[in-house]
Amino acid sequence: MPGLRLENLSKRFGKTVAVDSLDLEIRDGEIMTLLGPSGCGKTTTLRCIAGLLTPDEGEIYLGDERVTDLPPERRGVGLVFQNYALWPHMTVYDNLAFGLQLRRVARAEIQRRVSEALAMVRLSGFEERYPRQLSGGQQQRVALARALVIEPKLLLLDEPLSNLDAQLREEMRFEIRELQKNLGITSVYVTHDQAEALVLSDRIAILHEGRLVQVGSPAEIYNRPGNRFVAGFIGLTSFVEGTIVRQDAAKGYVVVRTRDGLELCARSDVLQTGQEVTVAIRPEHIELYPEEPAVRPAETNFLSGRVLRGAYLGDVVDYRIQVGEWILRAHAGTGAILKPDQEVFLTIAPDRITLIAV
Amino acid sequence: MFRSRLLVKSGEALMLILLCFFIFGPISGLVLWSVALRWYWPHVLPQEVGLDYWLQALGLRKSLAIGAVSITDSFNTSLIIALIVVAVVMVIATPVGYVLAKYNIPLKGAVLLLFLMPQAFPQQPVFVNLLLTFNKWGLAGTVPGVMLVHLMVSLVFAVWISSAAFKSIPPELEEAARSVGASAMRTFLRVTLPLAAPGLLASAVFVFLTSLDEFTGTFFIGLPFVTTLPMLLYSSSGYNLQFASVIAIVLLVPSILFMVIIERFLKAEYIGGMGV
Amino acid sequence: MAEVTAKARRGRGGGFLPFLLLLPAVGLMLALYAYPFVSSIYRSFLGSKGALSVANYAKVRELYWRDVFFSLEISVLSTALAALVSIALAAYLRLSTGWFARFIGAIYRFPIFIPFVVVAQMMRTFLAPHGLLNIFLAQIGLVNIDAPLELLNWKGLTFGFVWKQAPFMALIVLSGFEMVDDTFIEAARSVGARLPQVIVRILIPMSRASISVALILAFTSTVGTFTLPYMLIGGQVPTTVTVDIAHRVTYFGDYGVANALGTLSYLMVLALAIYYLRYTVRKGIYEYQEG
């Protein structure tokens, strides 16, 4: 099965540039997520790949074949939509069989492939139901089966889980991931939900205002965001700005000092003294102590601050803590709840701090 | 979307030309005839053109020619009938539209049915039997009789259009007014009515045009004493093509003009019923 | 909770007021529509001596049987042709973009707004043996100028009906097509459907309701239209039932046979009318409950 290559892809609507010279390669058998806020160009990119839009510039290759000008019906690309788009006047069976009938597949073969596809999404026995008789989750599984039954070279999913409720959404993430791995089908998955992207992607491509910002594995994107936009978009992040004032080349540490005199130690091999940086810290990487520890942990950042407020999130409490002139967000267990205005002590491991050159 | 853009474009161009010919062909025939002073077969275009028939028809120039008609009397008759019909219909149809949109009354199905029947069955037999009744009441061949027929024909449309206008107002807007202390009447006058106004105006225009263009009912109830514009068009069409064409254009222009303006307020299904 | 308030809001009976508001219009409709409607059927069964009989129908059988079928044939033919034209037009407008489509979308509605009496007058001049159509066809060499097409008969009548009804039907069908979300079409194309297949397998079946309404309203209106056949083919043989009714009333004052013809015209549309009324009344009540 072939991979997918986008070369210098651009699409404008009037004066708005929806996609701006995008280069992207999706490897054979890989599931790649296009992630970004609404209006970032991810859906436009997907529609260009599907053939529903013709790009203004650039080329699309499916394997070795150039498909840029091919109409959608001749691309052999499976599509799954946010609203499922199951044809309401057809039964589940007819929905799946439609594409095979158009390909003049023999009747017996159609029956075999439809029941196989339905078994794959655990909906055997639903052949004669109409879409309106199915739950949202079932409908989306049928839509998935419909896209897969034609044995496409590429599977495109456009926010397929956004219409489902939270619990179902989490289950379906794993289901899609498993299905994709079992079939080994090259897939492009569009979403604005970073949790979804982190769970089910091999790699994530982050788009912002029509441009590709960063491509990488979920771990790379999460732990080493390439810029402030990515850091802010993926997970909760607090930012502190400062300048590198010292470095310990042997150990690979640098020290960042903010304009109000706060000093933070972080790991970096590349940044030099004098560089202005943004410091990104994730809430789960901050440890909170209600009282000053008797022994300061070695080789870690130690700060003190004041609790502004806390929000109970069920498994953790999300605190906003004033440290100097900065506000840091930190997650702590629900054991001992901190009160507003209470003094609090924080430790942050240098390995857990991300520095982004400004 | 297709394989060959050139092929599609030329297909589209051909379709456009054909469509233009079939839509504007008959209309242009009307225009040509209205200004044709002399047009004998097999000339492609009139040999002599001028506005003589227009001037005569509009009463701007006296003519002694046989068959010359002035449309001003008929125009006035049509206008008076249409204006009164609009006034009466709006007063009695708007409340029905409101009730159908906002209340859950018993026998609602029967009321809906009554206002849908005229769309679903031929109306001509109804006019025929109305003529019998009107003969008894002395309404046949009178302007009030014709008004009553136009009233019946246009009432249905006015009810549906105004009902759609009221239905499109979210009840929350009225409830918000009530919650800040407005009475039911005040809420209706200050919130509901202004919001429904564009739809109601469309309804009034539609009723006006329906009355102006109405033919079949007037044919049975009005003739030979009440001559509205469509009746005049009909009676002159046999022997005076030029006058008939002038009247046809006089009827056609306001219909197209107003309908283009109010069309977005109308459901497609109601538009077809006018001018039958 | 939301359901309860919705019910409370909509379940409002309002006491006496709604009935008072309905009274004038409903009264008028009962007097000016329902009563003549019922009496048209009743009178069709009245014999000359005022007793119930089928004499009027016997006379129809004798004199106008050919016309009854002519009316039916014309209506079926023009509705079918108009349906084909309108579906093709609506599908084109639904699936196309660009200024051609926008221009066609703007002009195709023209005939909808033109009253039948004007349409009739237009068709008389356009389709006449020496009318514009024949002159045009002769100019491009398709017609011998000395033997022009005779169109002031069933052909011209059908043309006139299609001219007036096809755009109207296209308007309704297009509103149905537009309710079909793009994703349904895109999904079909992604599994390999070409445009004709998208139209036949997706657009048309998903817009069945709109297409039925368009067919029914066009057919009923064609059966009941008096103006166009009266002015275009008048008393030719055969002619339509509507022309016969007028003829019976104005020349003979024979309401019995006229009403028998009228009742037959009800019968022609009966099945479709019942379907339409059930569908629309249900939709009216359902829409209300759903808000």
PDB file of C-alpha atoms in Angstrom, chain B residues 121-238:
ATOM      1  CA  PHE B 121     -58.032  20.047  -6.138  1.00  0.00           C
ATOM      2  CA  PRO B 122     -59.053  21.894  -9.310  1.00  0.00           C
ATOM      3  CA  GLN B 123     -60.837  25.113  -8.383  1.00  0.00           C
ATOM      4  CA  GLN B 124     -62.902  25.653 -11.492  1.00  0.00           C
ATOM      5  CA  PRO B 125     -65.926  23.584 -10.341  1.00  0.00           C
ATOM      6  CA  VAL B 126     -65.966  25.654  -7.148  1.00  0.00           C
ATOM      7  CA  PHE B 127     -66.245  28.872  -9.167  1.00  0.00           C
ATOM      8  CA  VAL B 128     -69.040  27.344 -11.225  1.00  0.00           C
ATOM      9  CA  ASN B 129     -71.087  26.545  -8.135  1.00  0.00           C
ATOM     10  CA  LEU B 130     -70.204  29.834  -6.532  1.00  0.00           C
ATOM     11  CA  LEU B 131     -71.754  31.440  -9.587  1.00  0.00           C
ATOM     12  CA  LEU B 132     -75.031  29.660  -8.818  1.00  0.00           C
ATOM     13  CA  THR B 133     -74.989  30.911  -5.246  1.00  0.00           C
ATOM     14  CA  PHE B 134     -73.961  34.420  -6.268  1.00  0.00           C
ATOM     15  CA  ASN B 135     -76.768  34.498  -8.822  1.00  0.00           C
ATOM     16  CA  LYS B 136     -79.194  33.961  -5.946  1.00  0.00           C
ATOM     17  CA  TRP B 137     -77.572  36.626  -3.815  1.00  0.00           C
ATOM     18  CA  GLY B 138     -77.275  39.107  -6.673  1.00  0.00           C
ATOM     19  CA  LEU B 139     -73.491  39.120  -6.449  1.00  0.00           C
ATOM     20  CA  ALA B 140     -72.789  37.653  -9.878  1.00  0.00           C
ATOM     21  CA  GLY B 141     -71.393  40.188 -12.313  1.00  0.00           C
ATOM     22  CA  THR B 142     -70.658  42.687  -9.554  1.00  0.00           C
ATOM     23  CA  VAL B 143     -67.399  44.051  -8.219  1.00  0.00           C
ATOM     24  CA  PRO B 144     -68.109  42.804  -4.645  1.00  0.00           C
ATOM     25  CA  GLY B 145     -68.747  39.331  -6.053  1.00  0.00           C
ATOM     26  CA  VAL B 146     -65.398  39.363  -7.840  1.00  0.00           C
ATOM     27  CA  MET B 147     -63.733  40.609  -4.658  1.00  0.00           C
ATOM     28  CA  LEU B 148     -65.192  37.691  -2.720  1.00  0.00           C
ATOM     29  CA  VAL B 149     -63.777  35.223  -5.246  1.00  0.00           C
ATOM     30  CA  HIS B 150     -60.347  36.856  -5.149  1.00  0.00           C
ATOM     31  CA  LEU B 151     -60.613  36.822  -1.363  1.00  0.00           C
ATOM     32  CA  MET B 152     -61.180  33.089  -1.317  1.00  0.00           C
ATOM     33  CA  VAL B 153     -58.384  32.397  -3.800  1.00  0.00           C
ATOM     34  CA  SER B 154     -55.764  34.487  -2.031  1.00  0.00           C
ATOM     35  CA  LEU B 155     -56.783  33.781   1.579  1.00  0.00           C
ATOM     36  CA  VAL B 156     -55.095  30.404   1.424  1.00  0.00           C
ATOM     37  CA  PHE B 157     -51.724  31.834   0.418  1.00  0.00           C
ATOM     38  CA  ALA B 158     -51.934  34.643   2.941  1.00  0.00           C
ATOM     39  CA  VAL B 159     -52.581  32.132   5.728  1.00  0.00           C
ATOM     40  CA  TRP B 160     -49.611  29.951   4.826  1.00  0.00           C
ATOM     41  CA  ILE B 161     -47.179  32.770   4.254  1.00  0.00           C
ATOM     42  CA  SER B 162     -48.093  34.594   7.472  1.00  0.00           C
ATOM     43  CA  SER B 163     -48.056  31.340   9.413  1.00  0.00           C
ATOM     44  CA  ALA B 164     -44.519  30.685   8.173  1.00  0.00           C
ATOM     45  CA  ALA B 165     -43.564  34.234   9.184  1.00  0.00           C
ATOM     46  CA  PHE B 166     -44.833  33.731  12.745  1.00  0.00           C
ATOM     47  CA  LYS B 167     -43.337  30.254  12.982  1.00  0.00           C
ATOM     48  CA  SER B 168     -39.896  31.616  12.211  1.00  0.00           C
ATOM     49  CA  ILE B 169     -39.920  33.759  15.364  1.00  0.00           C
ATOM     50  CA  PRO B 170     -38.245  31.915  18.237  1.00  0.00           C
ATOM     51  CA  PRO B 171     -40.719  31.687  21.158  1.00  0.00           C
ATOM     52  CA  GLU B 172     -37.881  32.681  23.497  1.00  0.00           C
ATOM     53  CA  LEU B 173     -38.070  36.245  22.174  1.00  0.00           C
ATOM     54  CA  GLU B 174     -41.727  36.513  23.172  1.00  0.00           C
ATOM     55  CA  GLU B 175     -41.125  34.749  26.482  1.00  0.00           C
ATOM     56  CA  ALA B 176     -38.331  37.179  27.266  1.00  0.00           C
ATOM     57  CA  ALA B 177     -40.739  40.080  26.698  1.00  0.00           C
ATOM     58  CA  ARG B 178     -43.329  38.466  28.955  1.00  0.00           C
ATOM     59  CA  SER B 179     -40.708  37.846  31.639  1.00  0.00           C
ATOM     60  CA  VAL B 180     -39.829  41.530  31.820  1.00  0.00           C
ATOM     61  CA  GLY B 181     -43.447  42.355  32.405  1.00  0.00           C
ATOM     62  CA  ALA B 182     -45.034  42.964  28.994  1.00  0.00           C
ATOM     63  CA  SER B 183     -48.652  41.905  28.638  1.00  0.00           C
ATOM     64  CA  ALA B 184     -49.637  39.398  25.949  1.00  0.00           C
ATOM     65  CA  MET B 185     -51.031  42.170  23.764  1.00  0.00           C
ATOM     66  CA  ARG B 186     -47.994  44.382  24.241  1.00  0.00           C
ATOM     67  CA  THR B 187     -45.678  41.476  23.481  1.00  0.00           C
ATOM     68  CA  PHE B 188     -47.566  40.795  20.273  1.00  0.00           C
ATOM     69  CA  LEU B 189     -47.498  44.428  19.181  1.00  0.00           C
ATOM     70  CA  ARG B 190     -43.926  45.239  20.192  1.00  0.00           C
ATOM     71  CA  VAL B 191     -42.085  41.965  19.574  1.00  0.00           C
ATOM     72  CA  THR B 192     -44.023  39.485  17.462  1.00  0.00           C
ATOM     73  CA  LEU B 193     -45.547  41.813  14.917  1.00  0.00           C
ATOM     74  CA  PRO B 194     -42.382  43.779  14.047  1.00  0.00           C
ATOM     75  CA  LEU B 195     -40.432  40.538  13.655  1.00  0.00           C
ATOM     76  CA  ALA B 196     -43.099  39.074  11.395  1.00  0.00           C
ATOM     77  CA  ALA B 197     -43.492  42.298   9.412  1.00  0.00           C
ATOM     78  CA  PRO B 198     -41.316  41.377   6.407  1.00  0.00           C
ATOM     79  CA  GLY B 199     -43.163  38.080   5.981  1.00  0.00           C
ATOM     80  CA  LEU B 200     -46.522  39.802   6.334  1.00  0.00           C
ATOM     81  CA  LEU B 201     -45.528  42.407   3.778  1.00  0.00           C
ATOM     82  CA  ALA B 202     -44.542  39.622   1.388  1.00  0.00           C
ATOM     83  CA  SER B 203     -47.908  38.046   2.020  1.00  0.00           C
ATOM     84  CA  ALA B 204     -49.689  41.319   1.182  1.00  0.00           C
ATOM     85  CA  VAL B 205     -47.736  41.731  -2.050  1.00  0.00           C
ATOM     86  CA  PHE B 206     -48.501  38.154  -2.976  1.00  0.00           C
ATOM     87  CA  VAL B 207     -52.219  38.665  -2.365  1.00  0.00           C
ATOM     88  CA  PHE B 208     -52.122  41.841  -4.441  1.00  0.00           C
ATOM     89  CA  LEU B 209     -50.554  40.049  -7.392  1.00  0.00           C
ATOM     90  CA  THR B 210     -52.864  37.052  -7.052  1.00  0.00           C
ATOM     91  CA  SER B 211     -55.864  39.345  -7.279  1.00  0.00           C
ATOM     92  CA  LEU B 212     -54.375  41.375 -10.119  1.00  0.00           C
ATOM     93  CA  ASP B 213     -53.685  38.259 -12.206  1.00  0.00           C
ATOM     94  CA  GLU B 214     -56.741  36.184 -11.260  1.00  0.00           C
ATOM     95  CA  PHE B 215     -58.543  34.837 -14.318  1.00  0.00           C
ATOM     96  CA  THR B 216     -60.751  31.798 -13.866  1.00  0.00           C
ATOM     97  CA  GLY B 217     -62.840  33.003 -10.923  1.00  0.00           C
ATOM     98  CA  THR B 218     -63.376  36.420 -12.496  1.00  0.00           C
ATOM     99  CA  PHE B 219     -64.300  34.728 -15.762  1.00  0.00           C
ATOM    100  CA  PHE B 220     -67.212  32.932 -14.126  1.00  0.00           C
ATOM    101  CA  ILE B 221     -68.314  35.469 -11.527  1.00  0.00           C
ATOM    102  CA  GLY B 222     -67.432  38.780 -13.153  1.00  0.00           C
ATOM    103  CA  LEU B 223     -68.115  38.493 -16.868  1.00  0.00           C
ATOM    104  CA  PRO B 224     -69.529  40.245 -18.727  1.00  0.00           C
ATOM    105  CA  PHE B 225     -69.949  43.188 -16.373  1.00  0.00           C
ATOM    106  CA  VAL B 226     -66.705  43.340 -14.432  1.00  0.00           C
ATOM    107  CA  THR B 227     -63.741  43.733 -16.763  1.00  0.00           C
ATOM    108  CA  THR B 228     -60.473  43.375 -14.926  1.00  0.00           C
ATOM    109  CA  LEU B 229     -57.194  43.550 -16.832  1.00  0.00           C
ATOM    110  CA  PRO B 230     -56.951  39.783 -17.436  1.00  0.00           C
ATOM    111  CA  MET B 231     -60.543  39.837 -18.741  1.00  0.00           C
ATOM    112  CA  LEU B 232     -59.703  42.705 -21.078  1.00  0.00           C
ATOM    113  CA  LEU B 233     -56.625  40.843 -22.249  1.00  0.00           C
ATOM    114  CA  TYR B 234     -58.751  37.792 -22.937  1.00  0.00           C
ATOM    115  CA  SER B 235     -61.477  39.676 -24.801  1.00  0.00           C
ATOM    116  CA  SER B 236     -59.079  41.669 -26.972  1.00  0.00           C
ATOM    117  CA  SER B 237     -56.727  38.779 -27.679  1.00  0.00           C
ATOM    118  CA  GLY B 238     -58.987  37.407 -30.384  1.00  0.00           C
TER     119      GLY B 238
END
